[in-house]
mmCIF file with all atom_site columns, C-alpha atoms and ligand atoms in Angstrom:
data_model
loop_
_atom_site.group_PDB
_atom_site.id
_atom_site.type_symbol
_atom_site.label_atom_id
_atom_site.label_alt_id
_atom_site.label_comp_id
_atom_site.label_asym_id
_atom_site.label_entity_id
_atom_site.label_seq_id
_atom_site.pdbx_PDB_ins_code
_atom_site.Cartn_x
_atom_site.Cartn_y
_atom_site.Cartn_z
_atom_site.occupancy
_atom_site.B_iso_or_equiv
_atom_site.pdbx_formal_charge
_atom_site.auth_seq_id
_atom_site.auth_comp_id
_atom_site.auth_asym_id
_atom_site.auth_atom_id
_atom_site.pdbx_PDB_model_num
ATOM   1   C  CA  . UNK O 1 1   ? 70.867 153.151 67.829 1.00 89.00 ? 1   UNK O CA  1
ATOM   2   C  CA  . UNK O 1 2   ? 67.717 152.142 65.718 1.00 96.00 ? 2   UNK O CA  1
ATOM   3   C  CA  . UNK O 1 3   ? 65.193 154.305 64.353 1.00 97.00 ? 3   UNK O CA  1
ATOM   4   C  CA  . UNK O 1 4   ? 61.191 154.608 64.678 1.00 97.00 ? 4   UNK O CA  1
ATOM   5   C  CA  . UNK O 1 5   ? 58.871 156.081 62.749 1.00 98.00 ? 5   UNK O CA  1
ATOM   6   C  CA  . UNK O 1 6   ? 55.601 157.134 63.967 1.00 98.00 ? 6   UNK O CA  1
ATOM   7   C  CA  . UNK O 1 7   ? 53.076 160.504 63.839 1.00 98.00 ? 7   UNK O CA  1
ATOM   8   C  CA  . UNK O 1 8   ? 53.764 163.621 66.303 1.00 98.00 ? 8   UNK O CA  1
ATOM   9   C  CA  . UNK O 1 9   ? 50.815 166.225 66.317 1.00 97.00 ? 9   UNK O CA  1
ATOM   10  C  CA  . UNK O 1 10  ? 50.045 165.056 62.375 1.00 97.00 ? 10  UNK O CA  1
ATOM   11  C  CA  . UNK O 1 11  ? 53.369 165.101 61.117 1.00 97.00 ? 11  UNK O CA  1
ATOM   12  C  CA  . UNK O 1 12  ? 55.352 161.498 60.212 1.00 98.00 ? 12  UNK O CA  1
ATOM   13  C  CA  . UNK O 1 13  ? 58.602 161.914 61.820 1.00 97.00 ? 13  UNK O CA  1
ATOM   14  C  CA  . UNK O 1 14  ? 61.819 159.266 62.621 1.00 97.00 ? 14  UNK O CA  1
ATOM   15  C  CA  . UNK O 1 15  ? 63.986 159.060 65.180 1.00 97.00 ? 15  UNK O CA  1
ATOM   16  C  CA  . UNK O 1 16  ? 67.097 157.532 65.395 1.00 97.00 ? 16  UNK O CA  1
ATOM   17  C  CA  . UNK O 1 17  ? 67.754 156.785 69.357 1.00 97.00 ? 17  UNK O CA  1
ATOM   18  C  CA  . UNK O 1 18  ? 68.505 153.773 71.716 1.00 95.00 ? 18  UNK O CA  1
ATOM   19  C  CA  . UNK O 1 19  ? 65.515 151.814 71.880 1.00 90.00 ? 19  UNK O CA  1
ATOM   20  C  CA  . UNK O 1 20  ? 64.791 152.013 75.475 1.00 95.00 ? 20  UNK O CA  1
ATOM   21  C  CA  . UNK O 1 21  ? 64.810 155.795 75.290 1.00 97.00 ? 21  UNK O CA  1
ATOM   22  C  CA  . UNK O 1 22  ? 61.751 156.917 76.844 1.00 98.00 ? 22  UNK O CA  1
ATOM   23  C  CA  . UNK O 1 23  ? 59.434 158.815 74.578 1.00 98.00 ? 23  UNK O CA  1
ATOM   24  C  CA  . UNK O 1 24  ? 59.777 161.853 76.764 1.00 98.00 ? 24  UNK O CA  1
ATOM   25  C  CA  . UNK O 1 25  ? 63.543 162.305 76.066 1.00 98.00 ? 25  UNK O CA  1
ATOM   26  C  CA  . UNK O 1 26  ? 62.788 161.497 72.467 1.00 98.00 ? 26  UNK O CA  1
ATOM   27  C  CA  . UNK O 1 27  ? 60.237 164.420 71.858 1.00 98.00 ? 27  UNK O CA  1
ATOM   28  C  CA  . UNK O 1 28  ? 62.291 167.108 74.551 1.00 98.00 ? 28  UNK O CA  1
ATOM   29  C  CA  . UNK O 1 29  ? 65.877 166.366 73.099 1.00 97.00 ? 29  UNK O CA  1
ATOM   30  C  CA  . UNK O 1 30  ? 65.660 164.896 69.534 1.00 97.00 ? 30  UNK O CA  1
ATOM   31  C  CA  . UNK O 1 31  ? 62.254 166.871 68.364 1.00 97.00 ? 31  UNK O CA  1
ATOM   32  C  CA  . UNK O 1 32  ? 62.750 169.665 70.197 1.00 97.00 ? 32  UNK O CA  1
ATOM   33  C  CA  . UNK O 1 33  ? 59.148 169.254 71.437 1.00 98.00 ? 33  UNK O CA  1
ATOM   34  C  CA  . UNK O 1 34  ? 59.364 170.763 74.980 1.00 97.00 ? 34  UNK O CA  1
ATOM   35  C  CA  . UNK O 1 35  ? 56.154 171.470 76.106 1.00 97.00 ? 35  UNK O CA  1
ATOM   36  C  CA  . UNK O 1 36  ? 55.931 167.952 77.531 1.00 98.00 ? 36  UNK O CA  1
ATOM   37  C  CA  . UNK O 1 37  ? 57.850 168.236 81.042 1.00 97.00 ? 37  UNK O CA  1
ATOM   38  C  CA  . UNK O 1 38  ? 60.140 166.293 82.995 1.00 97.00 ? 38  UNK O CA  1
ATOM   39  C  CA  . UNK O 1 39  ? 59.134 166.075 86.579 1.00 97.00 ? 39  UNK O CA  1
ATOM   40  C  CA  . UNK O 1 40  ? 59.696 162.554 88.457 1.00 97.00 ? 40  UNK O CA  1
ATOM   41  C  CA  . UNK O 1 41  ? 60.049 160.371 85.613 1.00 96.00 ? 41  UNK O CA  1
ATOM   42  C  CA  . UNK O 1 42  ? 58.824 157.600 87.542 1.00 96.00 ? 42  UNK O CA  1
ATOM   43  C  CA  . UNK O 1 43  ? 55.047 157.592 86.370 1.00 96.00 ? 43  UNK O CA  1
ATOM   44  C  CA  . UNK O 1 44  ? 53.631 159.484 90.144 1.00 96.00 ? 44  UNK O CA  1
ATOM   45  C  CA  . UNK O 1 45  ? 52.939 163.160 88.950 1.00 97.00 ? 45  UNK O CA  1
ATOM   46  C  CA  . UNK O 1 46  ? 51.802 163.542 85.287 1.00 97.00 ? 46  UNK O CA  1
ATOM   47  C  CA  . UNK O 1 47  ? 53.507 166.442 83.793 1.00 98.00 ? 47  UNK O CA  1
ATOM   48  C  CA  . UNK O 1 48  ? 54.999 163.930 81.127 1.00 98.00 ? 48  UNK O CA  1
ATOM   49  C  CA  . UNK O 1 49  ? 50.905 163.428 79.522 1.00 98.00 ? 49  UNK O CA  1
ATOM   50  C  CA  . UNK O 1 50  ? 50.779 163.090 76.149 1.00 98.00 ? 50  UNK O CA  1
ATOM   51  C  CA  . UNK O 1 51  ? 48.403 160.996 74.347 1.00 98.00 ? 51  UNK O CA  1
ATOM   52  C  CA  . UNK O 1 52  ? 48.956 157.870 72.722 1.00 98.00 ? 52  UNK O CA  1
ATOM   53  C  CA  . UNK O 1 53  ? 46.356 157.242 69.757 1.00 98.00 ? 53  UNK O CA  1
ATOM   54  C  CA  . UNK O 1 54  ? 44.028 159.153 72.029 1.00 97.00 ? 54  UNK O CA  1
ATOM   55  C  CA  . UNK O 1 55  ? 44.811 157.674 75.077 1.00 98.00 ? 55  UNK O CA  1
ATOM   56  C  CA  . UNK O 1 56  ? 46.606 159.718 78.251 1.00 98.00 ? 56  UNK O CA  1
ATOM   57  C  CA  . UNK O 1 57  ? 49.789 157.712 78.898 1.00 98.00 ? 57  UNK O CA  1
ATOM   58  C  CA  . UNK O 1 58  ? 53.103 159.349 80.999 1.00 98.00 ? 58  UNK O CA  1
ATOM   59  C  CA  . UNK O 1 59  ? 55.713 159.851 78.392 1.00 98.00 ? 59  UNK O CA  1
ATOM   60  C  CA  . UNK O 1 60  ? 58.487 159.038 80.860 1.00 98.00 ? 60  UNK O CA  1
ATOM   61  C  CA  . UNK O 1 61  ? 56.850 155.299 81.271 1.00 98.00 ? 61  UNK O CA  1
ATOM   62  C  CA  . UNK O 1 62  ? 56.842 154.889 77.766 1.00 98.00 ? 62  UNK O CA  1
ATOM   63  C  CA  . UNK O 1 63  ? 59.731 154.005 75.318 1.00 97.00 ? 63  UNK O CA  1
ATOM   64  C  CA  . UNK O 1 64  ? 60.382 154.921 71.655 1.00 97.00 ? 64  UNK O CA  1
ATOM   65  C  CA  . UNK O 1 65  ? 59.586 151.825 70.635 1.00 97.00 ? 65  UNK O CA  1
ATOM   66  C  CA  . UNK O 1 66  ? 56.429 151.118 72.131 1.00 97.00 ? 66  UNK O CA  1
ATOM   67  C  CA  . UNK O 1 67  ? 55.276 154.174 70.045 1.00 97.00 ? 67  UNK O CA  1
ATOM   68  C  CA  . UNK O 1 68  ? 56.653 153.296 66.510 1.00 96.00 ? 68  UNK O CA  1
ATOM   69  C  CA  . UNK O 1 69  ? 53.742 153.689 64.030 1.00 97.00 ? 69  UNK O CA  1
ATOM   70  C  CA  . UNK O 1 70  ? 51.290 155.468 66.602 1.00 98.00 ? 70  UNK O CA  1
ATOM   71  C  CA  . UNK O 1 71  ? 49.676 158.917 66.781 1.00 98.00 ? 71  UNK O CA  1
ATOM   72  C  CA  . UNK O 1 72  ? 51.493 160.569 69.462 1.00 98.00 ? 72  UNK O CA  1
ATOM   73  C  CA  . UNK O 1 73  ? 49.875 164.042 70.468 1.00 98.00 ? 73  UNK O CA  1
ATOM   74  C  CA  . UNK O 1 74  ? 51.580 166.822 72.690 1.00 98.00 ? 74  UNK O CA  1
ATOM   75  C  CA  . UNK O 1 75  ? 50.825 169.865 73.966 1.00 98.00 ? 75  UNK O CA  1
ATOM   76  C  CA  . UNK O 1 76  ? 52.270 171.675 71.193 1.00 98.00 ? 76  UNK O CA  1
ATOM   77  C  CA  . UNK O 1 77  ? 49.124 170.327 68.902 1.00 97.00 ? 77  UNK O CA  1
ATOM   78  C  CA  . UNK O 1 78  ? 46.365 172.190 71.407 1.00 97.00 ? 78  UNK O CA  1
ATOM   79  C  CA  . UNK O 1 79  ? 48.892 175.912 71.465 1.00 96.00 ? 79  UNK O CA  1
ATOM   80  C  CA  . UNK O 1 80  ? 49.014 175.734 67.471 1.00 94.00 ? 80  UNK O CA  1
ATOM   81  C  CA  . UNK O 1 81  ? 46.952 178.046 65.976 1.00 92.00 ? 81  UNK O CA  1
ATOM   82  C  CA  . UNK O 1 82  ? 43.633 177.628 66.096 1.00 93.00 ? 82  UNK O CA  1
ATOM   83  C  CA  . UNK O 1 83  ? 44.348 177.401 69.800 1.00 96.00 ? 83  UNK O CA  1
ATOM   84  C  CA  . UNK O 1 84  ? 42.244 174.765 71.478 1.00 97.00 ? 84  UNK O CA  1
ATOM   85  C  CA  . UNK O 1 85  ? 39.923 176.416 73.819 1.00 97.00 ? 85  UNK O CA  1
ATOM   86  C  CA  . UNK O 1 86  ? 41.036 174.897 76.654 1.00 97.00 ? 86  UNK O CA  1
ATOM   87  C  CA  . UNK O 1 87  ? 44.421 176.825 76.529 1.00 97.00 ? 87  UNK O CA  1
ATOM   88  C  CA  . UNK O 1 88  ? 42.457 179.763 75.857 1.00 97.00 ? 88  UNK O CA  1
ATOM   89  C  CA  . UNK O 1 89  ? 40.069 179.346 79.192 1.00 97.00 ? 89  UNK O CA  1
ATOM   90  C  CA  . UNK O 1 90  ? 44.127 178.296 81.245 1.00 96.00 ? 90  UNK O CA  1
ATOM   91  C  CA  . UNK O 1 91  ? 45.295 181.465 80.168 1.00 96.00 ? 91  UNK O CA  1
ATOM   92  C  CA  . UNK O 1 92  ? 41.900 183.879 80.202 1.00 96.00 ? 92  UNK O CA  1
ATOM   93  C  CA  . UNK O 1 93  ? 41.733 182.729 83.819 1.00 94.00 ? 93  UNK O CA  1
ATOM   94  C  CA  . UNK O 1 94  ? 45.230 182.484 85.014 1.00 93.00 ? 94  UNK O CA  1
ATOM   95  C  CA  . UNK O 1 95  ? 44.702 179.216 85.794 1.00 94.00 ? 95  UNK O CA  1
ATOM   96  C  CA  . UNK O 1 96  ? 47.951 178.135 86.727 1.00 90.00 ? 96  UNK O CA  1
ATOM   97  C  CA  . UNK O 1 97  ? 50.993 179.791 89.370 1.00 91.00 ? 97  UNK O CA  1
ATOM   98  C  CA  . UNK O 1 98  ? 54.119 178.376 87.814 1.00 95.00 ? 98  UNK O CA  1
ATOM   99  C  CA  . UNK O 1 99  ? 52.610 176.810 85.406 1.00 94.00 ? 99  UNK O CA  1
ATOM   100 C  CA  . UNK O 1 100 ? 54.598 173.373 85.325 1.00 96.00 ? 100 UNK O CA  1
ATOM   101 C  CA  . UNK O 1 101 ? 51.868 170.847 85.553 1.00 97.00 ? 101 UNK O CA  1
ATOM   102 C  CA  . UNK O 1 102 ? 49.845 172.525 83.383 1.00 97.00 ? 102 UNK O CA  1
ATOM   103 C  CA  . UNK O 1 103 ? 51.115 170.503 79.629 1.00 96.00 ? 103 UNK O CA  1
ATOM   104 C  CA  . UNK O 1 104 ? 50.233 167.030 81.211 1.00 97.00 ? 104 UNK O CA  1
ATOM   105 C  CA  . UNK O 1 105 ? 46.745 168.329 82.800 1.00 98.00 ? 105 UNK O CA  1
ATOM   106 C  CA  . UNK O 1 106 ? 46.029 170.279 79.175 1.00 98.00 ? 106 UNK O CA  1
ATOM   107 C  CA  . UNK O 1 107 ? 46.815 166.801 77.576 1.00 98.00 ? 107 UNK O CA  1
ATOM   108 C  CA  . UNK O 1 108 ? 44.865 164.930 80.343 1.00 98.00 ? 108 UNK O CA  1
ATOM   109 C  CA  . UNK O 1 109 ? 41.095 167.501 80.223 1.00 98.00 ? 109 UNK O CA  1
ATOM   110 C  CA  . UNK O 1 110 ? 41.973 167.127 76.333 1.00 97.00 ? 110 UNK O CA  1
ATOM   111 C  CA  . UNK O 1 111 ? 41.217 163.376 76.684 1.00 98.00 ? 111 UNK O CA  1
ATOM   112 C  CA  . UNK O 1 112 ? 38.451 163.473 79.139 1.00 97.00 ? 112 UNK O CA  1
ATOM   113 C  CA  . UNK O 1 113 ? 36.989 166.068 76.711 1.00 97.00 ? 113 UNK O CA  1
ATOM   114 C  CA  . UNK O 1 114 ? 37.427 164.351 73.727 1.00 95.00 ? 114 UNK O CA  1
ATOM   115 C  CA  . UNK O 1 115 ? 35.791 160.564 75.254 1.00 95.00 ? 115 UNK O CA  1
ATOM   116 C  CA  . UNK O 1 116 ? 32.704 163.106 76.956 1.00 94.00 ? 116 UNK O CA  1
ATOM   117 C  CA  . UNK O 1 117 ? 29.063 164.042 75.261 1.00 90.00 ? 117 UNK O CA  1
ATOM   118 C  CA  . UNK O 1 118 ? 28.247 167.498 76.896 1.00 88.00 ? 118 UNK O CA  1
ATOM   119 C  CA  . UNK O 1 119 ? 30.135 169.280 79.579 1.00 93.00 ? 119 UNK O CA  1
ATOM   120 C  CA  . UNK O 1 120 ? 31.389 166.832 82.602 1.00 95.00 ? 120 UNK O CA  1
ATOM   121 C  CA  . UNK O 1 121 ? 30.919 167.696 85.864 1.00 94.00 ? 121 UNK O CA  1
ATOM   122 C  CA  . UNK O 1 122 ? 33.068 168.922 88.096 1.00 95.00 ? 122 UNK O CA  1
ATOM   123 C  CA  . UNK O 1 123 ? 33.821 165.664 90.158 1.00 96.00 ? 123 UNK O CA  1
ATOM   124 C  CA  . UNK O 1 124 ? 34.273 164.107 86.083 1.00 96.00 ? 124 UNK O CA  1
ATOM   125 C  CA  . UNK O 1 125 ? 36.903 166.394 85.544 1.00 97.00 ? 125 UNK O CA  1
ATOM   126 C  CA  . UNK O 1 126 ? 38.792 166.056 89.142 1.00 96.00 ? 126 UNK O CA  1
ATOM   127 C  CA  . UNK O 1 127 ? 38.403 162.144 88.822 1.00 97.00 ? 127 UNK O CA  1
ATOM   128 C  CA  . UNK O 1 128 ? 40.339 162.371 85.289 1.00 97.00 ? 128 UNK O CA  1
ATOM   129 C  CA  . UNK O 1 129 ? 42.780 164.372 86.963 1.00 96.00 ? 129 UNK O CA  1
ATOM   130 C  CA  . UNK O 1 130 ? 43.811 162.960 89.953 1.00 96.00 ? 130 UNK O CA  1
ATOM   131 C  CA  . UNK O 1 131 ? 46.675 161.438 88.812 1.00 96.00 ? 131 UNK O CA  1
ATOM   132 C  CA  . UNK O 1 132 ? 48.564 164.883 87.237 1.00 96.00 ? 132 UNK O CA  1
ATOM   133 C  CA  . UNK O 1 133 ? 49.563 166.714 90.326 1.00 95.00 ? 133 UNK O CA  1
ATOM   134 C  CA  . UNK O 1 134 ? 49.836 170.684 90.978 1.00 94.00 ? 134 UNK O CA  1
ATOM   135 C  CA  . UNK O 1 135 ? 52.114 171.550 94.053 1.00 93.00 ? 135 UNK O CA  1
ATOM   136 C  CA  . UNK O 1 136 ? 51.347 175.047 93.506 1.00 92.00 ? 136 UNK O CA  1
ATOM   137 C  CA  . UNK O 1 137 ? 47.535 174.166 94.935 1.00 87.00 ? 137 UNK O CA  1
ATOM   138 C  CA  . UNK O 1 138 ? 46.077 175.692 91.461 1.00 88.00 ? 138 UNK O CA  1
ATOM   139 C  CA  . UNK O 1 139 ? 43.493 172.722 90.752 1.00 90.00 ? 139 UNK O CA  1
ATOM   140 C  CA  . UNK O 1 140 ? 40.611 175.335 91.887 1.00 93.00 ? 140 UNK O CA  1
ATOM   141 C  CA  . UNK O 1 141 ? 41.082 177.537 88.782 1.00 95.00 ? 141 UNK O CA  1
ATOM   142 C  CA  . UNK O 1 142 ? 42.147 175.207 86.578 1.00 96.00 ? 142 UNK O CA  1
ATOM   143 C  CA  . UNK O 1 143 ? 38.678 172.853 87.219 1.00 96.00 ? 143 UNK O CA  1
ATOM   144 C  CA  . UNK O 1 144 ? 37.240 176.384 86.831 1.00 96.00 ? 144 UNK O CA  1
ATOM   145 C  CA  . UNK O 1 145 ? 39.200 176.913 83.327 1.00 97.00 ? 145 UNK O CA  1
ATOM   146 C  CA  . UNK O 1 146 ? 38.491 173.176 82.021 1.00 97.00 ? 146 UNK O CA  1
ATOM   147 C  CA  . UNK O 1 147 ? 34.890 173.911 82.953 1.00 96.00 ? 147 UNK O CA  1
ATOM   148 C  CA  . UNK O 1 148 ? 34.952 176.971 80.813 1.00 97.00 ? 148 UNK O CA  1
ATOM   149 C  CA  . UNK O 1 149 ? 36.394 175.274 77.681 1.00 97.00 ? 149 UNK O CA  1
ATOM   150 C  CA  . UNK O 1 150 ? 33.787 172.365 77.570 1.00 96.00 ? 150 UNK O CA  1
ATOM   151 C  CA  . UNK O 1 151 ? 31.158 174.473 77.436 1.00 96.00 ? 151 UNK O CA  1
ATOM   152 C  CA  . UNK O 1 152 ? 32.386 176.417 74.574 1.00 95.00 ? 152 UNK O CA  1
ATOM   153 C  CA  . UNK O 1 153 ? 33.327 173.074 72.669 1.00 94.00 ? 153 UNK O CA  1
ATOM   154 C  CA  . UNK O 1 154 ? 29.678 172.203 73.930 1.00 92.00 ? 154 UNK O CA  1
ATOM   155 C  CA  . UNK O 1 155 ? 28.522 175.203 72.904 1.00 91.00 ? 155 UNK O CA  1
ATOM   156 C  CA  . UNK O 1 156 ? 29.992 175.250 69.221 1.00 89.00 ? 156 UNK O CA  1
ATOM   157 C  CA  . UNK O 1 157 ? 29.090 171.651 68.588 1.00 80.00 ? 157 UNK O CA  1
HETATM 158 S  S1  . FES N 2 .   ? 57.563 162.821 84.777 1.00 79.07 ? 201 FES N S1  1
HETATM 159 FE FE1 . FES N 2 .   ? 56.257 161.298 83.968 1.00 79.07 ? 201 FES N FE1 1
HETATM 160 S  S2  . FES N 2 .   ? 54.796 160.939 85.533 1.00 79.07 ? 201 FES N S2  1
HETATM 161 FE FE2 . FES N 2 .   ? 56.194 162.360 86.433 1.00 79.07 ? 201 FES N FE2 1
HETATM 162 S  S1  . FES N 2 .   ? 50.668 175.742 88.620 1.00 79.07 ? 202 FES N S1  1
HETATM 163 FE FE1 . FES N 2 .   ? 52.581 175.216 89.561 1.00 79.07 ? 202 FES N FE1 1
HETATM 164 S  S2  . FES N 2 .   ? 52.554 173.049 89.607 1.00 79.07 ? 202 FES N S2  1
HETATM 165 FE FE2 . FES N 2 .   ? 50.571 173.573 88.906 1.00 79.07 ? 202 FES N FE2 1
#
């Protein structure tokens, strides 16, 4: 066991794990931080997105130690109150069916949105996500509710 120290959604925290532990079992089972999902854990489908001192990276590819003195961000950071607008546009337009691939593609439009002057376009916003799968076939309303939420950033800016 060793520990790390480094920044989740603002706050310094340490964890005391195996050093290959990927981040994504640090945040789920030692932070309790379990927004960020599990799905293949081999880097193909995205639900694992958190960002990395701004940066999308798959939590399940990373591990603790590659992190240690970074700015890790989860979903958890765009639910807290004030909620980011792009969870408000997900939920205002049911974007999502299950609802499972919707903390790494939250984490994911946050990035594009964040590195983007204006609103992007539609094929912008697809390209960004092409790596964070939906099996439930939802992408339609979700492009629709990431649309939504840059304009109000836009909009407010
Ligand atoms: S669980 Fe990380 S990319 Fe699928
Ligand atoms: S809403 Fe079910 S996987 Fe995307």
């Amino acid at each position: 066991m060793q520990s790390f120290a480094f920044v989740v959604n603002g706050a310094e925290i340490v964890v005391t794990v195996p050093p290959e532990t990927p981040l994504l079992y640090a945040l789920r089972n030692d932070l309790a931080l379990t927004g960020t999902r599990f799905g293949c854990g081999d880097g193909l489908c995205g639900v694992c997105t958190v960002l990395v001192d701004g940066e999308p990276r798959w939590a399940c590819q990373l591990r603790v130690w590659e992190v240690e003195a970074k700015r890790v961000e989860t979903v958890e950071a765009l639910i807290a109150e004030p909620r980011h607008p792009l969870v408000t546009e997900v939920l205002a337009g049911n974007a999502g069916q299950c609802g499972y691939c919707l903390s790494g593609i939250l984490m994911q439009a946050r990035a594009l949105l964040d590195r983007t002057d204006g609103v992007p376009d539609r094929a912008a916003i697809a390209t960004a996500l092409a790596g964070n799968l939906c099996r439930c076939g939802a992408h339609g309303r979700i492009l629709d509710a990431i649309e939504r939420a840059a304009r109000t950033i836009a909009e407010a800016a």
